[in-house]
Amino acid sequence: MNPDIFLPPQVAWATGALAGGPLIRKTTLLADLPGVFANGEAWQCGDPQQSVYDVDVLGSPTGEGALFVGVTHLHAGSVGDEFFMTRGHFHARREQGEVYIGLRGAGLLLLQTEAGDARLEQVTAGSVHIIPPFTAHRLINTGRETLSSLAVWPAVAGHDYAALAEGFALRVFDAGLGFEVRHG
């Protein structure tokens, strides 16, 4: 007797498109990001319906030991001269880590400990990022096309946005042909 062979969900490496399973999409608009960008006046003058990023998540079981798989598509753009970025968060269960794999585009992964120590990692197609426990994380698109990153994280991790109400220690701004990093 031959066992059944099933085709699992797929990711198109060149685009980051997920297929072959139940898919949940969450779109974050500019209006959803008050206080995230340094220039509040530029944020208020922006189009509130502008899509900053989309997250596609495969429908997955939940509970201890289960994993979520998703792709963040962070669009190119800026508020003032600060690049588009995700809201960023700690995990509600701080001991939970996460893995990002760059699929397309160019950007940075901002990592910050609870003590405020921050560092940046370059995100490109094929880059692998191990986000340690007790570390907040945010994607920043420094390129001219969508930055897409595959993520795998524990279903029980949760999100804690409130812990970063004062923002991250570093900010990234457009400097013409590159970027400039400034302290919060």
PDB file of C-alpha atoms in Angstrom:
ATOM      1  CA  MET A   1       0.000   0.000   0.000  1.00  0.00           C
ATOM      2  CA  ASN A   2       1.361   3.419  -0.963  1.00  0.00           C
ATOM      3  CA  PRO A   3       0.858   6.245   1.507  1.00  0.00           C
ATOM      4  CA  ASP A   4      -0.882   9.415   0.377  1.00  0.00           C
ATOM      5  CA  ILE A   5       1.518  12.215  -0.458  1.00  0.00           C
ATOM      6  CA  PHE A   6       0.244  15.712   0.143  1.00  0.00           C
ATOM      7  CA  LEU A   7       1.540  18.955  -1.324  1.00  0.00           C
ATOM      8  CA  PRO A   8       2.186  21.367   1.573  1.00  0.00           C
ATOM      9  CA  PRO A   9       1.750  25.143   1.342  1.00  0.00           C
ATOM     10  CA  GLN A  10       4.250  26.872  -0.922  1.00  0.00           C
ATOM     11  CA  VAL A  11       6.144  30.180  -0.934  1.00  0.00           C
ATOM     12  CA  ALA A  12       7.204  31.774  -4.206  1.00  0.00           C
ATOM     13  CA  TRP A  13      10.760  32.787  -3.315  1.00  0.00           C
ATOM     14  CA  ALA A  14      10.913  35.626  -5.864  1.00  0.00           C
ATOM     15  CA  THR A  15       7.728  37.373  -4.678  1.00  0.00           C
ATOM     16  CA  GLY A  16       7.001  36.003  -1.223  1.00  0.00           C
ATOM     17  CA  ALA A  17       3.510  34.917  -2.261  1.00  0.00           C
ATOM     18  CA  LEU A  18       2.098  32.124  -0.088  1.00  0.00           C
ATOM     19  CA  ALA A  19      -0.236  29.531  -1.608  1.00  0.00           C
ATOM     20  CA  GLY A  20      -1.713  26.126  -0.935  1.00  0.00           C
ATOM     21  CA  GLY A  21      -3.312  26.727   2.427  1.00  0.00           C
ATOM     22  CA  PRO A  22      -5.774  28.942   4.221  1.00  0.00           C
ATOM     23  CA  LEU A  23      -4.366  32.458   4.137  1.00  0.00           C
ATOM     24  CA  ILE A  24      -5.086  35.401   6.427  1.00  0.00           C
ATOM     25  CA  ARG A  25      -4.013  38.903   5.260  1.00  0.00           C
ATOM     26  CA  LYS A  26      -3.627  41.877   7.576  1.00  0.00           C
ATOM     27  CA  THR A  27      -2.958  45.275   6.018  1.00  0.00           C
ATOM     28  CA  THR A  28      -1.460  48.080   8.099  1.00  0.00           C
ATOM     29  CA  LEU A  29      -2.284  51.556   6.817  1.00  0.00           C
ATOM     30  CA  LEU A  30      -0.462  54.793   7.538  1.00  0.00           C
ATOM     31  CA  ALA A  31      -3.430  55.773   9.745  1.00  0.00           C
ATOM     32  CA  ASP A  32      -2.740  52.691  11.909  1.00  0.00           C
ATOM     33  CA  LEU A  33       0.734  53.952  12.877  1.00  0.00           C
ATOM     34  CA  PRO A  34       0.298  57.078  15.045  1.00  0.00           C
ATOM     35  CA  GLY A  35       3.446  57.965  16.977  1.00  0.00           C
ATOM     36  CA  VAL A  36       5.608  55.472  15.069  1.00  0.00           C
ATOM     37  CA  PHE A  37       7.377  57.974  12.795  1.00  0.00           C
ATOM     38  CA  ALA A  38       9.599  60.759  14.132  1.00  0.00           C
ATOM     39  CA  ASN A  39       7.908  63.503  12.084  1.00  0.00           C
ATOM     40  CA  GLY A  40       4.326  63.593  13.369  1.00  0.00           C
ATOM     41  CA  GLU A  41       3.427  66.495  11.089  1.00  0.00           C
ATOM     42  CA  ALA A  42       4.572  64.593   7.970  1.00  0.00           C
ATOM     43  CA  TRP A  43       2.608  61.551   9.198  1.00  0.00           C
ATOM     44  CA  GLN A  44      -0.557  63.659   9.559  1.00  0.00           C
ATOM     45  CA  CYS A  45      -0.076  65.090   6.049  1.00  0.00           C
ATOM     46  CA  GLY A  46       0.266  61.614   4.522  1.00  0.00           C
ATOM     47  CA  ASP A  47      -2.557  59.637   2.938  1.00  0.00           C
ATOM     48  CA  PRO A  48      -4.169  57.770   5.869  1.00  0.00           C
ATOM     49  CA  GLN A  49      -5.283  54.997   3.462  1.00  0.00           C
ATOM     50  CA  GLN A  50      -1.713  54.410   2.205  1.00  0.00           C
ATOM     51  CA  SER A  51      -0.788  50.748   2.732  1.00  0.00           C
ATOM     52  CA  VAL A  52       2.536  50.588   4.586  1.00  0.00           C
ATOM     53  CA  TYR A  53       2.726  46.802   4.910  1.00  0.00           C
ATOM     54  CA  ASP A  54       0.761  43.593   4.488  1.00  0.00           C
ATOM     55  CA  VAL A  55       1.256  40.383   6.448  1.00  0.00           C
ATOM     56  CA  ASP A  56       0.042  37.090   4.969  1.00  0.00           C
ATOM     57  CA  VAL A  57      -0.176  34.241   7.495  1.00  0.00           C
ATOM     58  CA  LEU A  58      -0.957  30.610   6.764  1.00  0.00           C
ATOM     59  CA  GLY A  59      -3.890  29.369   8.803  1.00  0.00           C
ATOM     60  CA  SER A  60      -2.255  27.194  11.435  1.00  0.00           C
ATOM     61  CA  PRO A  61      -3.121  25.320  14.597  1.00  0.00           C
ATOM     62  CA  THR A  62      -2.609  27.311  17.770  1.00  0.00           C
ATOM     63  CA  GLY A  63      -1.334  26.390  21.200  1.00  0.00           C
ATOM     64  CA  GLU A  64       1.888  25.367  22.854  1.00  0.00           C
ATOM     65  CA  GLY A  65       4.374  23.962  20.332  1.00  0.00           C
ATOM     66  CA  ALA A  66       2.519  25.208  17.228  1.00  0.00           C
ATOM     67  CA  LEU A  67       4.224  27.547  14.756  1.00  0.00           C
ATOM     68  CA  PHE A  68       2.897  30.381  12.608  1.00  0.00           C
ATOM     69  CA  VAL A  69       4.349  30.994   9.144  1.00  0.00           C
ATOM     70  CA  GLY A  70       3.862  34.322   7.432  1.00  0.00           C
ATOM     71  CA  VAL A  71       5.318  36.806   4.991  1.00  0.00           C
ATOM     72  CA  THR A  72       5.579  40.534   5.633  1.00  0.00           C
ATOM     73  CA  HIS A  73       5.457  42.727   2.518  1.00  0.00           C
ATOM     74  CA  LEU A  74       6.793  46.153   3.573  1.00  0.00           C
ATOM     75  CA  HIS A  75       6.195  48.681   0.806  1.00  0.00           C
ATOM     76  CA  ALA A  76       8.762  51.255  -0.296  1.00  0.00           C
ATOM     77  CA  GLY A  77       8.091  54.765   0.915  1.00  0.00           C
ATOM     78  CA  SER A  78       8.730  57.229   3.677  1.00  0.00           C
ATOM     79  CA  VAL A  79       7.122  59.625   6.122  1.00  0.00           C
ATOM     80  CA  GLY A  80       9.146  62.797   5.812  1.00  0.00           C
ATOM     81  CA  ASP A  81      12.615  61.369   5.258  1.00  0.00           C
ATOM     82  CA  GLU A  82      12.119  58.325   7.533  1.00  0.00           C
ATOM     83  CA  PHE A  83      11.704  55.033   5.687  1.00  0.00           C
ATOM     84  CA  PHE A  84       8.532  52.952   5.957  1.00  0.00           C
ATOM     85  CA  MET A  85       8.810  50.380   8.738  1.00  0.00           C
ATOM     86  CA  THR A  86       6.695  47.895  10.608  1.00  0.00           C
ATOM     87  CA  ARG A  87       5.287  48.868  13.992  1.00  0.00           C
ATOM     88  CA  GLY A  88       7.754  46.560  15.731  1.00  0.00           C
ATOM     89  CA  HIS A  89       7.143  44.628  18.913  1.00  0.00           C
ATOM     90  CA  PHE A  90       8.377  42.433  21.708  1.00  0.00           C
ATOM     91  CA  HIS A  91       6.673  39.092  22.099  1.00  0.00           C
ATOM     92  CA  ALA A  92       4.117  39.014  24.907  1.00  0.00           C
ATOM     93  CA  ARG A  93       5.901  35.851  25.999  1.00  0.00           C
ATOM     94  CA  ARG A  94       9.378  37.344  25.923  1.00  0.00           C
ATOM     95  CA  GLU A  95      11.151  33.953  26.004  1.00  0.00           C
ATOM     96  CA  GLN A  96       9.911  33.158  22.478  1.00  0.00           C
ATOM     97  CA  GLY A  97      12.272  33.741  19.532  1.00  0.00           C
ATOM     98  CA  GLU A  98      11.552  34.078  15.823  1.00  0.00           C
ATOM     99  CA  VAL A  99      13.222  33.499  12.446  1.00  0.00           C
ATOM    100  CA  TYR A 100      13.126  35.866   9.446  1.00  0.00           C
ATOM    101  CA  ILE A 101      14.313  34.964   5.960  1.00  0.00           C
ATOM    102  CA  GLY A 102      14.710  37.769   3.421  1.00  0.00           C
ATOM    103  CA  LEU A 103      12.896  37.032   0.152  1.00  0.00           C
ATOM    104  CA  ARG A 104      13.150  40.212  -1.935  1.00  0.00           C
ATOM    105  CA  GLY A 105      14.013  43.866  -1.660  1.00  0.00           C
ATOM    106  CA  ALA A 106      16.507  45.604   0.594  1.00  0.00           C
ATOM    107  CA  GLY A 107      16.186  46.784   4.136  1.00  0.00           C
ATOM    108  CA  LEU A 108      17.153  46.425   7.744  1.00  0.00           C
ATOM    109  CA  LEU A 109      16.023  44.427  10.731  1.00  0.00           C
ATOM    110  CA  LEU A 110      16.174  46.519  13.890  1.00  0.00           C
ATOM    111  CA  LEU A 111      16.681  44.433  17.036  1.00  0.00           C
ATOM    112  CA  GLN A 112      16.502  45.878  20.547  1.00  0.00           C
ATOM    113  CA  THR A 113      16.827  44.338  24.001  1.00  0.00           C
ATOM    114  CA  GLU A 114      14.659  45.325  26.949  1.00  0.00           C
ATOM    115  CA  ALA A 115      17.664  47.322  28.241  1.00  0.00           C
ATOM    116  CA  GLY A 116      17.551  49.437  25.047  1.00  0.00           C
ATOM    117  CA  ASP A 117      20.640  48.004  23.339  1.00  0.00           C
ATOM    118  CA  ALA A 118      19.922  48.103  19.595  1.00  0.00           C
ATOM    119  CA  ARG A 119      21.556  46.741  16.461  1.00  0.00           C
ATOM    120  CA  LEU A 120      20.724  46.528  12.765  1.00  0.00           C
ATOM    121  CA  GLU A 121      21.013  43.568  10.395  1.00  0.00           C
ATOM    122  CA  GLN A 122      20.924  43.936   6.613  1.00  0.00           C
ATOM    123  CA  VAL A 123      17.930  42.164   5.020  1.00  0.00           C
ATOM    124  CA  THR A 124      18.313  40.929   1.432  1.00  0.00           C
ATOM    125  CA  ALA A 125      17.059  37.968  -0.592  1.00  0.00           C
ATOM    126  CA  GLY A 126      18.384  34.882   1.192  1.00  0.00           C
ATOM    127  CA  SER A 127      19.452  36.524   4.451  1.00  0.00           C
ATOM    128  CA  VAL A 128      18.589  34.537   7.599  1.00  0.00           C
ATOM    129  CA  HIS A 129      17.873  36.332  10.874  1.00  0.00           C
ATOM    130  CA  ILE A 130      17.575  34.590  14.224  1.00  0.00           C
ATOM    131  CA  ILE A 131      15.657  36.893  16.562  1.00  0.00           C
ATOM    132  CA  PRO A 132      16.607  35.911  20.099  1.00  0.00           C
ATOM    133  CA  PRO A 133      14.179  35.736  22.998  1.00  0.00           C
ATOM    134  CA  PHE A 134      13.643  38.984  24.938  1.00  0.00           C
ATOM    135  CA  THR A 135      14.308  41.043  21.789  1.00  0.00           C
ATOM    136  CA  ALA A 136      12.017  43.541  20.057  1.00  0.00           C
ATOM    137  CA  HIS A 137      12.139  43.600  16.269  1.00  0.00           C
ATOM    138  CA  ARG A 138      11.111  45.873  13.385  1.00  0.00           C
ATOM    139  CA  LEU A 139      11.619  45.713   9.608  1.00  0.00           C
ATOM    140  CA  ILE A 140      12.669  48.883   7.745  1.00  0.00           C
ATOM    141  CA  ASN A 141      12.503  49.145   3.946  1.00  0.00           C
ATOM    142  CA  THR A 142      15.507  51.140   2.697  1.00  0.00           C
ATOM    143  CA  GLY A 143      14.978  50.210  -0.953  1.00  0.00           C
ATOM    144  CA  ARG A 144      12.810  51.274  -3.873  1.00  0.00           C
ATOM    145  CA  GLU A 145      10.748  48.066  -4.086  1.00  0.00           C
ATOM    146  CA  THR A 146       8.721  46.006  -1.630  1.00  0.00           C
ATOM    147  CA  LEU A 147      10.776  44.276   1.076  1.00  0.00           C
ATOM    148  CA  SER A 148       9.387  40.778   1.716  1.00  0.00           C
ATOM    149  CA  SER A 149      10.465  38.557   4.584  1.00  0.00           C
ATOM    150  CA  LEU A 150       9.285  35.081   5.559  1.00  0.00           C
ATOM    151  CA  ALA A 151       8.804  34.638   9.303  1.00  0.00           C
ATOM    152  CA  VAL A 152       8.331  31.593  11.538  1.00  0.00           C
ATOM    153  CA  TRP A 153       7.342  32.136  15.174  1.00  0.00           C
ATOM    154  CA  PRO A 154       5.670  30.256  18.039  1.00  0.00           C
ATOM    155  CA  ALA A 155       1.882  30.547  18.007  1.00  0.00           C
ATOM    156  CA  VAL A 156       1.946  31.327  21.741  1.00  0.00           C
ATOM    157  CA  ALA A 157       4.434  34.229  21.406  1.00  0.00           C
ATOM    158  CA  GLY A 158       1.890  37.042  21.086  1.00  0.00           C
ATOM    159  CA  HIS A 159       2.707  40.711  20.498  1.00  0.00           C
ATOM    160  CA  ASP A 160       3.487  43.448  23.008  1.00  0.00           C
ATOM    161  CA  TYR A 161       3.399  46.839  21.284  1.00  0.00           C
ATOM    162  CA  ALA A 162       2.855  48.854  24.476  1.00  0.00           C
ATOM    163  CA  ALA A 163       6.361  48.119  25.780  1.00  0.00           C
ATOM    164  CA  LEU A 164       7.695  50.242  22.902  1.00  0.00           C
ATOM    165  CA  ALA A 165       5.422  53.252  23.426  1.00  0.00           C
ATOM    166  CA  GLU A 166       8.530  55.458  23.558  1.00  0.00           C
ATOM    167  CA  GLY A 167       9.849  53.912  20.334  1.00  0.00           C
ATOM    168  CA  PHE A 168      13.038  52.129  19.390  1.00  0.00           C
ATOM    169  CA  ALA A 169      16.511  53.497  20.209  1.00  0.00           C
ATOM    170  CA  LEU A 170      17.454  53.834  16.508  1.00  0.00           C
ATOM    171  CA  ARG A 171      15.731  55.415  13.506  1.00  0.00           C
ATOM    172  CA  VAL A 172      16.654  55.091   9.821  1.00  0.00           C
ATOM    173  CA  PHE A 173      16.356  57.984   7.364  1.00  0.00           C
ATOM    174  CA  ASP A 174      16.774  58.391   3.615  1.00  0.00           C
ATOM    175  CA  ALA A 175      20.146  59.988   2.833  1.00  0.00           C
ATOM    176  CA  GLY A 176      19.806  60.214  -0.930  1.00  0.00           C
ATOM    177  CA  LEU A 177      21.795  57.278  -2.255  1.00  0.00           C
ATOM    178  CA  GLY A 178      21.774  55.409   1.049  1.00  0.00           C
ATOM    179  CA  PHE A 179      20.516  55.716   4.580  1.00  0.00           C
ATOM    180  CA  GLU A 180      21.444  57.421   7.806  1.00  0.00           C
ATOM    181  CA  VAL A 181      20.981  55.900  11.258  1.00  0.00           C
ATOM    182  CA  ARG A 182      20.140  58.246  14.125  1.00  0.00           C
ATOM    183  CA  HIS A 183      19.456  57.671  17.800  1.00  0.00           C
ATOM    184  CA  GLY A 184      15.752  57.736  18.721  1.00  0.00           C
TER     185      GLY A 184
END
